[in-house]
């Protein structure tokens, strides 16, 4: 899924206008690694974890070619859209 950003950002010298969020390409191992990464960044267990915006941002970074820090650097509305699309995918709902 391609998400066109409302406001382009520059991250590590590269202008980002769109994000290709390939959630279908992820595996259970990606989810487990994203969970470990989320906890390593200071994230706390949430029930259910799939609704945590921090966890979904980490997982979304794994579904793109962008690091977690780039997802966090997005303007709030764009970050929310990326996180919401990831949550909807995991919960099998439409955002």
PDB file of C-alpha atoms in Angstrom:
ATOM      1  CA  UNK A   1       0.000   0.000   0.000  1.00  0.00           C
ATOM      2  CA  UNK A   2       1.393   3.374  -0.947  1.00  0.00           C
ATOM      3  CA  UNK A   3       0.707   6.248   1.432  1.00  0.00           C
ATOM      4  CA  UNK A   4       1.187   9.748   0.050  1.00  0.00           C
ATOM      5  CA  UNK A   5       2.377  12.023   2.842  1.00  0.00           C
ATOM      6  CA  UNK A   6       0.481  15.236   3.445  1.00  0.00           C
ATOM      7  CA  UNK A   7       3.830  16.904   4.092  1.00  0.00           C
ATOM      8  CA  UNK A   8       7.137  15.601   2.744  1.00  0.00           C
ATOM      9  CA  UNK A   9       9.988  15.166   5.225  1.00  0.00           C
ATOM     10  CA  UNK A  10      13.728  14.989   4.855  1.00  0.00           C
ATOM     11  CA  UNK A  11      15.333  12.110   6.740  1.00  0.00           C
ATOM     12  CA  UNK A  12      19.073  11.475   6.589  1.00  0.00           C
ATOM     13  CA  UNK A  13      19.325  13.756   3.554  1.00  0.00           C
ATOM     14  CA  UNK A  14      16.588  11.976   1.598  1.00  0.00           C
ATOM     15  CA  UNK A  15      13.239  13.613   0.820  1.00  0.00           C
ATOM     16  CA  UNK A  16      10.326  11.306   1.563  1.00  0.00           C
ATOM     17  CA  UNK A  17       6.987  12.042  -0.128  1.00  0.00           C
ATOM     18  CA  UNK A  18       5.423   8.572  -0.097  1.00  0.00           C
ATOM     19  CA  UNK A  19       5.743   5.438   1.977  1.00  0.00           C
ATOM     20  CA  UNK A  20       5.306   1.964   0.547  1.00  0.00           C
ATOM     21  CA  UNK A  21       3.781  -0.008   3.446  1.00  0.00           C
ATOM     22  CA  UNK A  22       4.179  -3.699   2.509  1.00  0.00           C
ATOM     23  CA  UNK A  23       2.383  -5.330   5.431  1.00  0.00           C
ATOM     24  CA  UNK A  24       1.503  -8.442   3.430  1.00  0.00           C
ATOM     25  CA  UNK A  25       5.219  -9.158   3.075  1.00  0.00           C
ATOM     26  CA  UNK A  26       5.784  -9.462   6.839  1.00  0.00           C
ATOM     27  CA  UNK A  27       6.092 -12.724   8.758  1.00  0.00           C
ATOM     28  CA  UNK A  28       5.501 -13.791  12.328  1.00  0.00           C
ATOM     29  CA  UNK A  29       9.253 -13.401  12.876  1.00  0.00           C
ATOM     30  CA  UNK A  30       8.976  -9.764  11.797  1.00  0.00           C
ATOM     31  CA  UNK A  31       6.257  -9.284  14.400  1.00  0.00           C
ATOM     32  CA  UNK A  32       8.372 -10.909  17.125  1.00  0.00           C
ATOM     33  CA  UNK A  33      11.406  -8.805  16.226  1.00  0.00           C
ATOM     34  CA  UNK A  34       9.257  -5.664  16.122  1.00  0.00           C
ATOM     35  CA  UNK A  35       7.968  -6.495  19.593  1.00  0.00           C
ATOM     36  CA  UNK A  36      11.539  -6.838  20.920  1.00  0.00           C
ATOM     37  CA  UNK A  37      12.531  -3.576  19.230  1.00  0.00           C
ATOM     38  CA  UNK A  38       9.466  -1.822  20.659  1.00  0.00           C
ATOM     39  CA  UNK A  39      10.351  -2.924  24.201  1.00  0.00           C
ATOM     40  CA  UNK A  40      14.010  -1.952  23.636  1.00  0.00           C
ATOM     41  CA  UNK A  41      12.905   1.615  22.815  1.00  0.00           C
ATOM     42  CA  UNK A  42      11.198   1.847  26.205  1.00  0.00           C
ATOM     43  CA  UNK A  43       7.768   0.633  25.103  1.00  0.00           C
ATOM     44  CA  UNK A  44       5.600  -1.020  27.722  1.00  0.00           C
ATOM     45  CA  UNK A  45       3.372  -4.070  27.384  1.00  0.00           C
ATOM     46  CA  UNK A  46      -0.117  -3.162  26.241  1.00  0.00           C
ATOM     47  CA  UNK A  47      -3.059  -5.518  26.006  1.00  0.00           C
ATOM     48  CA  UNK A  48      -3.515  -6.182  23.188  1.00  0.00           C
ATOM     49  CA  UNK A  49      -0.088  -5.195  21.863  1.00  0.00           C
ATOM     50  CA  UNK A  50      -1.511  -4.968  18.333  1.00  0.00           C
ATOM     51  CA  UNK A  51      -3.284  -1.728  19.260  1.00  0.00           C
ATOM     52  CA  UNK A  52      -0.162   0.005  20.618  1.00  0.00           C
ATOM     53  CA  UNK A  53       0.763   2.911  18.367  1.00  0.00           C
ATOM     54  CA  UNK A  54       4.437   2.499  19.300  1.00  0.00           C
ATOM     55  CA  UNK A  55       4.466  -1.193  18.420  1.00  0.00           C
ATOM     56  CA  UNK A  56       2.597  -0.535  15.166  1.00  0.00           C
ATOM     57  CA  UNK A  57       5.106   2.190  14.252  1.00  0.00           C
ATOM     58  CA  UNK A  58       7.972  -0.278  14.783  1.00  0.00           C
ATOM     59  CA  UNK A  59       6.162  -2.921  12.745  1.00  0.00           C
ATOM     60  CA  UNK A  60       5.390  -0.386  10.008  1.00  0.00           C
ATOM     61  CA  UNK A  61       9.083   0.467   9.781  1.00  0.00           C
ATOM     62  CA  UNK A  62       9.749  -3.219   9.090  1.00  0.00           C
ATOM     63  CA  UNK A  63       7.128  -3.094   6.315  1.00  0.00           C
ATOM     64  CA  UNK A  64       8.915  -0.173   4.615  1.00  0.00           C
ATOM     65  CA  UNK A  65      12.478   0.615   3.670  1.00  0.00           C
ATOM     66  CA  UNK A  66      12.532   3.252   6.417  1.00  0.00           C
ATOM     67  CA  UNK A  67      13.944   2.993   9.922  1.00  0.00           C
ATOM     68  CA  UNK A  68      11.686   3.418  12.953  1.00  0.00           C
ATOM     69  CA  UNK A  69      13.161   6.885  13.526  1.00  0.00           C
ATOM     70  CA  UNK A  70      11.887   8.012  10.111  1.00  0.00           C
ATOM     71  CA  UNK A  71       8.365   6.839  10.938  1.00  0.00           C
ATOM     72  CA  UNK A  72       8.568   8.801  14.195  1.00  0.00           C
ATOM     73  CA  UNK A  73       9.819  11.859  12.282  1.00  0.00           C
ATOM     74  CA  UNK A  74       6.679  12.005  10.129  1.00  0.00           C
ATOM     75  CA  UNK A  75       4.215  14.820  10.776  1.00  0.00           C
ATOM     76  CA  UNK A  76       1.588  13.652  13.270  1.00  0.00           C
ATOM     77  CA  UNK A  77      -1.226  13.129  10.740  1.00  0.00           C
ATOM     78  CA  UNK A  78       0.997  11.100   8.418  1.00  0.00           C
ATOM     79  CA  UNK A  79       2.410   9.062  11.299  1.00  0.00           C
ATOM     80  CA  UNK A  80      -1.114   8.403  12.559  1.00  0.00           C
ATOM     81  CA  UNK A  81      -2.180   7.210   9.114  1.00  0.00           C
ATOM     82  CA  UNK A  82       0.752   4.797   8.859  1.00  0.00           C
ATOM     83  CA  UNK A  83       0.075   3.495  12.382  1.00  0.00           C
ATOM     84  CA  UNK A  84      -3.694   3.269  11.764  1.00  0.00           C
ATOM     85  CA  UNK A  85      -3.209   1.324   8.526  1.00  0.00           C
ATOM     86  CA  UNK A  86      -0.929  -1.090  10.370  1.00  0.00           C
ATOM     87  CA  UNK A  87      -3.408  -1.502  13.230  1.00  0.00           C
ATOM     88  CA  UNK A  88      -6.269  -2.063  10.795  1.00  0.00           C
ATOM     89  CA  UNK A  89      -4.221  -4.667   8.929  1.00  0.00           C
ATOM     90  CA  UNK A  90      -3.371  -6.546  12.121  1.00  0.00           C
ATOM     91  CA  UNK A  91      -6.904  -6.408  13.451  1.00  0.00           C
ATOM     92  CA  UNK A  92      -8.299  -7.268   9.997  1.00  0.00           C
ATOM     93  CA  UNK A  93     -10.437  -4.130   9.837  1.00  0.00           C
ATOM     94  CA  UNK A  94     -10.536  -1.141   7.511  1.00  0.00           C
ATOM     95  CA  UNK A  95      -9.005   2.129   8.725  1.00  0.00           C
TER      96      UNK A  95
END
